[in-house]
PDB file of C-alpha atoms in Angstrom:
ATOM      1  CA  MET A 338       0.076   0.046  -0.067  1.00  0.00           C
ATOM      2  CA  GLY A 339       1.416   3.445  -0.975  1.00  0.00           C
ATOM      3  CA  LYS A 340       1.960   6.275   1.384  1.00  0.00           C
ATOM      4  CA  ARG A 341      -0.442   8.414  -0.437  1.00  0.00           C
ATOM      5  CA  ARG A 342      -3.274   5.750  -0.130  1.00  0.00           C
ATOM      6  CA  ARG A 343      -2.560   5.511   3.665  1.00  0.00           C
ATOM      7  CA  VAL A 344      -3.151   9.213   4.044  1.00  0.00           C
ATOM      8  CA  VAL A 345      -6.311   9.053   1.964  1.00  0.00           C
ATOM      9  CA  LEU A 346      -7.638   6.352   4.232  1.00  0.00           C
ATOM     10  CA  VAL A 347      -6.604   8.109   7.454  1.00  0.00           C
ATOM     11  CA  GLN A 348      -8.348  11.520   6.239  1.00  0.00           C
ATOM     12  CA  LYS A 349     -11.609   9.350   5.357  1.00  0.00           C
ATOM     13  CA  LYS A 350     -11.554   7.852   8.752  1.00  0.00           C
ATOM     14  CA  MET A 351     -11.141  11.174  10.330  1.00  0.00           C
ATOM     15  CA  LYS A 352     -14.122  12.648   8.328  1.00  0.00           C
ATOM     16  CA  HIS A 353     -16.187   9.507   9.538  1.00  0.00           C
ATOM     17  CA  ILE A 354     -15.241  10.227  13.137  1.00  0.00           C
ATOM     18  CA  PHE A 355     -15.830  14.040  12.928  1.00  0.00           C
ATOM     19  CA  SER A 356     -19.384  13.353  11.487  1.00  0.00           C
ATOM     20  CA  ILE A 357     -20.459  11.074  14.182  1.00  0.00           C
ATOM     21  CA  ALA A 358     -19.015  13.279  16.800  1.00  0.00           C
ATOM     22  CA  ALA A 359     -20.819  16.238  15.196  1.00  0.00           C
ATOM     23  CA  LEU A 360     -24.155  14.048  15.090  1.00  0.00           C
ATOM     24  CA  LEU A 361     -23.911  13.082  18.678  1.00  0.00           C
ATOM     25  CA  SER A 362     -23.027  16.644  19.684  1.00  0.00           C
ATOM     26  CA  CYS A 363     -26.296  17.753  17.776  1.00  0.00           C
ATOM     27  CA  ILE A 364     -28.417  14.986  19.545  1.00  0.00           C
ATOM     28  CA  LEU A 365     -26.923  15.716  22.993  1.00  0.00           C
ATOM     29  CA  SER A 366     -27.765  19.490  22.784  1.00  0.00           C
ATOM     30  CA  ALA A 367     -31.147  18.884  21.586  1.00  0.00           C
ATOM     31  CA  LEU A 368     -31.915  16.723  24.414  1.00  0.00           C
ATOM     32  CA  LEU A 369     -30.611  19.117  26.993  1.00  0.00           C
ATOM     33  CA  SER A 370     -32.479  22.069  25.594  1.00  0.00           C
ATOM     34  CA  PHE A 371     -35.786  20.574  26.485  1.00  0.00           C
ATOM     35  CA  SER A 372     -37.005  22.480  29.672  1.00  0.00           C
ATOM     36  CA  GLN A 373     -39.949  22.743  31.749  1.00  0.00           C
ATOM     37  CA  VAL A 374     -41.737  25.779  32.680  1.00  0.00           C
ATOM     38  CA  PRO A 375     -41.484  26.790  36.394  1.00  0.00           C
ATOM     39  CA  THR A 376     -44.797  26.531  38.428  1.00  0.00           C
ATOM     40  CA  LEU A 377     -43.868  28.927  41.180  1.00  0.00           C
ATOM     41  CA  PHE A 378     -42.566  32.368  41.264  1.00  0.00           C
ATOM     42  CA  ASN A 379     -41.006  34.067  44.380  1.00  0.00           C
ATOM     43  CA  TYR A 380     -42.403  37.471  45.586  1.00  0.00           C
ATOM     44  CA  GLN A 381     -41.075  39.349  48.517  1.00  0.00           C
ATOM     45  CA  GLY A 382     -42.058  42.738  49.946  1.00  0.00           C
ATOM     46  CA  ILE A 383     -42.487  44.816  52.965  1.00  0.00           C
ATOM     47  CA  ALA A 384     -45.749  45.658  54.607  1.00  0.00           C
ATOM     48  CA  ARG A 385     -46.285  49.071  55.819  1.00  0.00           C
ATOM     49  CA  ALA A 386     -49.017  50.942  57.403  1.00  0.00           C
ATOM     50  CA  ALA A 387     -50.273  54.365  55.888  1.00  0.00           C
ATOM     51  CA  ASP A 388     -47.847  56.409  58.115  1.00  0.00           C
ATOM     52  CA  GLY A 389     -44.870  54.222  56.642  1.00  0.00           C
ATOM     53  CA  THR A 390     -44.149  52.086  59.809  1.00  0.00           C
ATOM     54  CA  PRO A 391     -43.656  48.330  59.219  1.00  0.00           C
ATOM     55  CA  LEU A 392     -46.348  45.928  59.887  1.00  0.00           C
ATOM     56  CA  ALA A 393     -44.118  43.784  62.020  1.00  0.00           C
ATOM     57  CA  ASN A 394     -44.943  40.057  63.134  1.00  0.00           C
ATOM     58  CA  GLN A 395     -48.502  40.161  61.590  1.00  0.00           C
ATOM     59  CA  GLN A 396     -50.599  37.763  59.477  1.00  0.00           C
ATOM     60  CA  LEU A 397     -51.197  39.296  55.953  1.00  0.00           C
ATOM     61  CA  SER A 398     -53.701  38.124  53.280  1.00  0.00           C
ATOM     62  CA  LEU A 399     -52.231  38.918  49.945  1.00  0.00           C
ATOM     63  CA  LYS A 400     -54.048  38.661  46.710  1.00  0.00           C
ATOM     64  CA  PHE A 401     -52.155  38.265  43.382  1.00  0.00           C
ATOM     65  CA  ALA A 402     -53.957  38.904  39.960  1.00  0.00           C
ATOM     66  CA  ILE A 403     -52.931  38.952  36.460  1.00  0.00           C
ATOM     67  CA  LEU A 404     -54.793  41.297  34.225  1.00  0.00           C
ATOM     68  CA  PRO A 405     -54.786  40.728  30.316  1.00  0.00           C
ATOM     69  CA  THR A 406     -54.794  44.564  29.787  1.00  0.00           C
ATOM     70  CA  ALA A 407     -54.467  47.790  32.079  1.00  0.00           C
ATOM     71  CA  ASP A 408     -58.342  48.466  32.002  1.00  0.00           C
ATOM     72  CA  ALA A 409     -59.424  44.848  32.424  1.00  0.00           C
ATOM     73  CA  LEU A 410     -61.962  44.194  35.328  1.00  0.00           C
ATOM     74  CA  LEU A 411     -61.701  40.257  35.104  1.00  0.00           C
ATOM     75  CA  PRO A 412     -58.213  38.726  35.983  1.00  0.00           C
ATOM     76  CA  GLU A 413     -56.957  36.011  33.853  1.00  0.00           C
ATOM     77  CA  TYR A 414     -55.334  34.485  37.077  1.00  0.00           C
ATOM     78  CA  GLU A 415     -56.107  35.194  40.740  1.00  0.00           C
ATOM     79  CA  GLU A 416     -54.729  33.770  44.106  1.00  0.00           C
ATOM     80  CA  THR A 417     -54.888  34.705  47.650  1.00  0.00           C
ATOM     81  CA  GLN A 418     -52.400  33.719  50.368  1.00  0.00           C
ATOM     82  CA  LYS A 419     -52.055  34.172  54.056  1.00  0.00           C
ATOM     83  CA  VAL A 420     -48.421  34.927  54.971  1.00  0.00           C
ATOM     84  CA  PRO A 421     -46.705  36.030  58.139  1.00  0.00           C
ATOM     85  CA  THR A 422     -44.456  39.233  58.225  1.00  0.00           C
ATOM     86  CA  ASN A 423     -41.183  39.297  60.440  1.00  0.00           C
ATOM     87  CA  ALA A 424     -39.995  42.002  62.659  1.00  0.00           C
ATOM     88  CA  PHE A 425     -39.346  44.420  59.868  1.00  0.00           C
ATOM     89  CA  GLY A 426     -42.530  43.768  58.129  1.00  0.00           C
ATOM     90  CA  LEU A 427     -40.789  41.532  55.546  1.00  0.00           C
ATOM     91  CA  TYR A 428     -42.890  38.738  53.853  1.00  0.00           C
ATOM     92  CA  SER A 429     -41.964  36.082  51.158  1.00  0.00           C
ATOM     93  CA  VAL A 430     -44.347  34.282  48.987  1.00  0.00           C
ATOM     94  CA  GLN A 431     -44.163  31.555  46.537  1.00  0.00           C
ATOM     95  CA  SER A 432     -47.241  31.717  44.145  1.00  0.00           C
ATOM     96  CA  GLU A 433     -48.297  28.472  42.767  1.00  0.00           C
ATOM     97  CA  MET A 434     -49.519  28.646  39.363  1.00  0.00           C
ATOM     98  CA  GLU A 435     -50.826  25.217  39.096  1.00  0.00           C
ATOM     99  CA  HIS A 436     -53.598  25.624  41.817  1.00  0.00           C
ATOM    100  CA  PRO A 437     -55.184  29.146  41.298  1.00  0.00           C
ATOM    101  CA  GLN A 438     -58.542  30.142  42.692  1.00  0.00           C
ATOM    102  CA  ARG A 439     -59.394  31.628  39.260  1.00  0.00           C
ATOM    103  CA  CYS A 440     -57.605  30.833  36.064  1.00  0.00           C
ATOM    104  CA  VAL A 441     -58.896  31.668  32.451  1.00  0.00           C
ATOM    105  CA  LEU A 442     -56.140  30.891  29.795  1.00  0.00           C
TER     106      LEU A 442
END
């Protein structure tokens, strides 16, 4: 077998290996790109009275609503949660989009 023929065979093998690696890379990236939509969103705030003092160590009832337009009367999504505040009036909520009280999508 001539030296030139061996070089051509090695080049063909390398092209074949590169093609397989590129195909596997594409398949792997396609599989990893599938994602899920999160069902929770975090919200945090400080509750204050009308005079600006924090509402410390109290139980609050918070209502979340998503309106389709600024002048809409009926929300597309609505949820109410009871949350406690800490000594600074801080509260943290995880809103669950899976179990709303009212949801029209």
